[in-house]
Amino acid sequence: MANKKRDWHPNGFYHIIVRGNNRQNIFNTERDMYEYFRNLNFVNGKYPFELFAYCIMSNHVHLLIRSRLVPLGKIMMRLNRRYSDYYRKKYNYVGQIYQNRYYSKEIVDSIGLLNVGSYIHRNPIETKEPMVNSMEHYRYSSYQYYFYEQNSPHAFLNLKLLPSLLPVGWEKTGREYARYCRERGEELSESR
């Protein structure tokens, strides 16, 4: 039975999650993560897209993405296939490396985009055992570029949109967006 075709809107923003089969690691080394970025750059050259937030964890990936020209399914199929081919060859792995098709949810408003961005960026400190003490120390997340207000080395990463969506009273800077991510997480922790 064929998979149901996913909705895609050229101006839509989507939270994508790709998870390892059985929650197994799909990134074991820095080289694996480098390869994923290399594949993002390659696929972006074929099918342009923008990322607004990303976080690559050991067993899953989060992307906040918009593709104006090409359906996301085409982008994700190419990206997932390229990385799984690399993984199978490197680790002599047989079988499916991803748990299922990627998860995809359209984000429809500015507060939703801010909250999803915050959720994505908080991943390394929200695990049972935090991977780092502070989000800016996690090298495989776009948070560092907001926090340090650095230019991204990746053409596909848009660092302007999320700060521009901050509520009234907040400066529209990367540093302020980073503060929003920290404070949003503290609010959520207090409400639990």
Short mmCIF file of C-alpha atoms in Angstrom, two decimals:
data_model
loop_
_atom_site.label_atom_id
_atom_site.label_comp_id
_atom_site.label_asym_id
_atom_site.label_seq_id
_atom_site.Cartn_x
_atom_site.Cartn_y
_atom_site.Cartn_z
CA MET A 1 0.00 0.00 0.00
CA ALA A 2 1.42 3.40 -1.01
CA ASN A 3 2.01 6.10 1.55
CA LYS A 4 -0.48 8.94 1.61
CA LYS A 5 0.85 12.04 -0.14
CA ARG A 6 1.70 14.75 2.36
CA ASP A 7 0.33 18.27 2.23
CA TRP A 8 2.81 20.90 1.13
CA HIS A 9 2.35 24.64 0.71
CA PRO A 10 5.12 26.69 -0.94
CA ASN A 11 4.97 29.36 1.78
CA GLY A 12 4.48 26.86 4.62
CA PHE A 13 6.89 26.25 7.48
CA TYR A 14 7.30 22.66 8.62
CA HIS A 15 8.75 20.95 11.67
CA ILE A 16 10.44 17.78 10.42
CA ILE A 17 11.73 14.94 12.59
CA VAL A 18 13.73 12.00 11.27
CA ARG A 19 14.37 9.26 13.85
CA GLY A 20 16.61 6.18 13.83
CA ASN A 21 14.90 2.81 13.58
CA ASN A 22 14.11 1.49 17.07
CA ARG A 23 15.52 4.81 18.31
CA GLN A 24 19.01 3.55 17.47
CA ASN A 25 21.81 5.99 16.81
CA ILE A 26 22.14 7.15 13.24
CA PHE A 27 25.02 9.53 14.05
CA ASN A 28 27.91 7.83 15.81
CA THR A 29 30.80 10.18 15.04
CA GLU A 30 31.54 13.77 14.10
CA ARG A 31 32.19 12.50 10.59
CA ASP A 32 28.59 11.25 10.42
CA MET A 33 27.26 14.67 11.40
CA TYR A 34 29.59 16.34 8.90
CA GLU A 35 28.22 13.99 6.23
CA TYR A 36 24.65 15.01 7.09
CA PHE A 37 25.56 18.68 6.63
CA ARG A 38 27.31 17.83 3.37
CA ASN A 39 24.10 16.15 2.21
CA LEU A 40 22.00 19.14 3.29
CA ASN A 41 24.24 21.38 1.17
CA PHE A 42 24.08 18.98 -1.79
CA VAL A 43 20.28 18.66 -1.69
CA ASN A 44 19.90 22.43 -1.23
CA GLY A 45 21.90 22.89 -4.45
CA LYS A 46 19.37 20.71 -6.30
CA TYR A 47 16.18 21.77 -4.51
CA PRO A 48 16.58 25.10 -2.70
CA PHE A 49 15.08 25.33 0.79
CA GLU A 50 15.57 27.39 3.94
CA LEU A 51 16.19 26.13 7.45
CA PHE A 52 15.37 28.38 10.39
CA ALA A 53 16.37 25.95 13.14
CA TYR A 54 18.03 22.56 13.19
CA CYS A 55 19.41 20.14 15.75
CA ILE A 56 21.16 16.89 14.96
CA MET A 57 21.09 14.48 17.88
CA SER A 58 22.61 11.01 18.02
CA ASN A 59 19.37 9.19 17.08
CA HIS A 60 17.23 11.86 15.42
CA VAL A 61 17.18 15.17 13.56
CA HIS A 62 14.92 18.22 13.89
CA LEU A 63 14.50 20.70 11.05
CA LEU A 64 12.34 23.83 10.82
CA ILE A 65 12.14 24.18 7.06
CA ARG A 66 10.43 26.01 4.21
CA SER A 67 10.65 24.98 0.58
CA ARG A 68 9.05 27.43 -1.81
CA LEU A 69 9.76 25.58 -5.06
CA VAL A 70 9.84 21.84 -4.43
CA PRO A 71 7.58 19.63 -2.28
CA LEU A 72 9.21 18.62 0.99
CA GLY A 73 8.79 14.95 0.13
CA LYS A 74 11.24 15.33 -2.72
CA ILE A 75 13.79 17.08 -0.50
CA MET A 76 13.47 14.60 2.36
CA MET A 77 13.55 11.58 0.06
CA ARG A 78 16.82 12.78 -1.47
CA LEU A 79 18.35 13.77 1.87
CA ASN A 80 17.35 10.58 3.67
CA ARG A 81 18.43 8.34 0.81
CA ARG A 82 21.84 10.00 0.48
CA TYR A 83 22.52 9.76 4.21
CA SER A 84 21.25 6.17 4.54
CA ASP A 85 23.44 5.11 1.57
CA TYR A 86 26.45 6.66 3.33
CA TYR A 87 25.52 5.01 6.66
CA ARG A 88 24.98 1.56 5.15
CA LYS A 89 28.29 1.67 3.33
CA LYS A 90 30.29 3.03 6.27
CA TYR A 91 28.87 0.66 8.88
CA ASN A 92 28.18 -2.31 6.58
CA TYR A 93 24.58 -1.97 7.74
CA VAL A 94 21.72 -3.93 6.22
CA GLY A 95 18.12 -2.85 6.63
CA GLN A 96 16.19 0.28 7.38
CA ILE A 97 18.02 2.97 9.36
CA TYR A 98 14.99 5.25 9.84
CA GLN A 99 12.09 4.35 12.12
CA ASN A 100 9.37 5.44 9.68
CA ARG A 101 8.79 8.14 7.16
CA TYR A 102 9.81 11.49 8.51
CA TYR A 103 7.38 13.32 10.82
CA SER A 104 6.08 16.58 9.37
CA LYS A 105 3.84 19.24 10.88
CA GLU A 106 3.02 22.61 9.36
CA ILE A 107 3.49 25.58 11.69
CA VAL A 108 0.92 28.24 10.92
CA ASP A 109 1.68 31.29 13.07
CA SER A 110 4.60 33.32 14.38
CA ILE A 111 4.32 32.20 18.02
CA GLY A 112 4.24 28.60 16.78
CA LEU A 113 7.44 29.19 14.81
CA LEU A 114 9.15 30.70 17.86
CA ASN A 115 8.04 27.84 20.09
CA VAL A 116 9.06 25.11 17.64
CA GLY A 117 12.42 26.83 17.13
CA SER A 118 12.87 26.94 20.90
CA TYR A 119 11.87 23.28 21.24
CA ILE A 120 14.36 22.27 18.55
CA HIS A 121 17.18 24.28 20.11
CA ARG A 122 16.49 22.99 23.63
CA ASN A 123 16.88 19.33 22.60
CA PRO A 124 20.51 18.90 23.78
CA ILE A 125 19.65 20.11 27.31
CA GLU A 126 16.23 18.43 27.56
CA THR A 127 17.49 14.84 27.35
CA LYS A 128 17.49 12.59 30.44
CA GLU A 129 21.17 13.38 30.80
CA PRO A 130 21.84 16.76 29.16
CA MET A 131 24.43 16.57 26.40
CA VAL A 132 25.76 20.03 27.27
CA ASN A 133 25.25 22.51 30.11
CA SER A 134 24.25 25.35 27.81
CA MET A 135 22.60 25.26 24.39
CA GLU A 136 25.30 27.41 22.79
CA HIS A 137 27.88 24.69 23.50
CA TYR A 138 26.14 22.11 21.32
CA ARG A 139 27.91 22.19 17.95
CA TYR A 140 25.24 20.41 15.89
CA SER A 141 22.46 22.94 16.38
CA SER A 142 21.74 26.30 14.79
CA TYR A 143 21.32 27.85 18.27
CA GLN A 144 25.02 28.75 18.43
CA TYR A 145 24.66 31.11 15.46
CA TYR A 146 21.81 32.98 17.15
CA PHE A 147 23.53 33.11 20.54
CA TYR A 148 26.88 34.36 19.22
CA GLU A 149 25.23 36.38 16.43
CA GLN A 150 27.52 34.72 13.89
CA ASN A 151 26.95 34.34 10.20
CA SER A 152 26.06 30.80 9.23
CA PRO A 153 28.49 28.79 7.14
CA HIS A 154 25.44 27.18 5.49
CA ALA A 155 23.65 28.94 2.63
CA PHE A 156 20.39 27.20 3.58
CA LEU A 157 20.26 28.64 7.14
CA ASN A 158 18.12 31.78 7.53
CA LEU A 159 18.94 33.54 10.82
CA LYS A 160 16.73 36.59 10.27
CA LEU A 161 13.18 35.26 10.42
CA LEU A 162 12.88 33.93 14.00
CA PRO A 163 14.29 37.07 15.68
CA SER A 164 11.95 39.21 13.54
CA LEU A 165 8.97 37.33 15.05
CA LEU A 166 9.81 38.07 18.68
CA PRO A 167 6.96 39.69 20.65
CA VAL A 168 6.68 43.42 21.28
CA GLY A 169 9.28 44.55 23.79
CA TRP A 170 11.99 42.22 22.56
CA GLU A 171 14.86 43.40 20.38
CA LYS A 172 14.81 41.64 17.03
CA THR A 173 18.31 40.15 17.35
CA GLY A 174 19.79 36.68 17.39
CA ARG A 175 20.91 37.16 20.99
CA GLU A 176 17.36 38.05 22.04
CA TYR A 177 15.97 35.05 20.21
CA ALA A 178 18.49 32.91 22.14
CA ARG A 179 17.18 34.48 25.37
CA TYR A 180 13.63 33.67 24.27
CA CYS A 181 14.64 30.01 23.86
CA ARG A 182 16.10 29.92 27.38
CA GLU A 183 13.14 31.69 28.99
CA ARG A 184 10.57 29.66 27.07
CA GLY A 185 12.13 26.48 28.42
CA GLU A 186 12.07 27.83 31.97
CA GLU A 187 8.38 28.72 31.60
CA LEU A 188 7.57 25.23 30.39
CA SER A 189 9.53 23.65 33.25
CA GLU A 190 7.63 25.71 35.83
CA SER A 191 4.26 24.77 34.33
CA ARG A 192 4.94 20.99 34.57
#
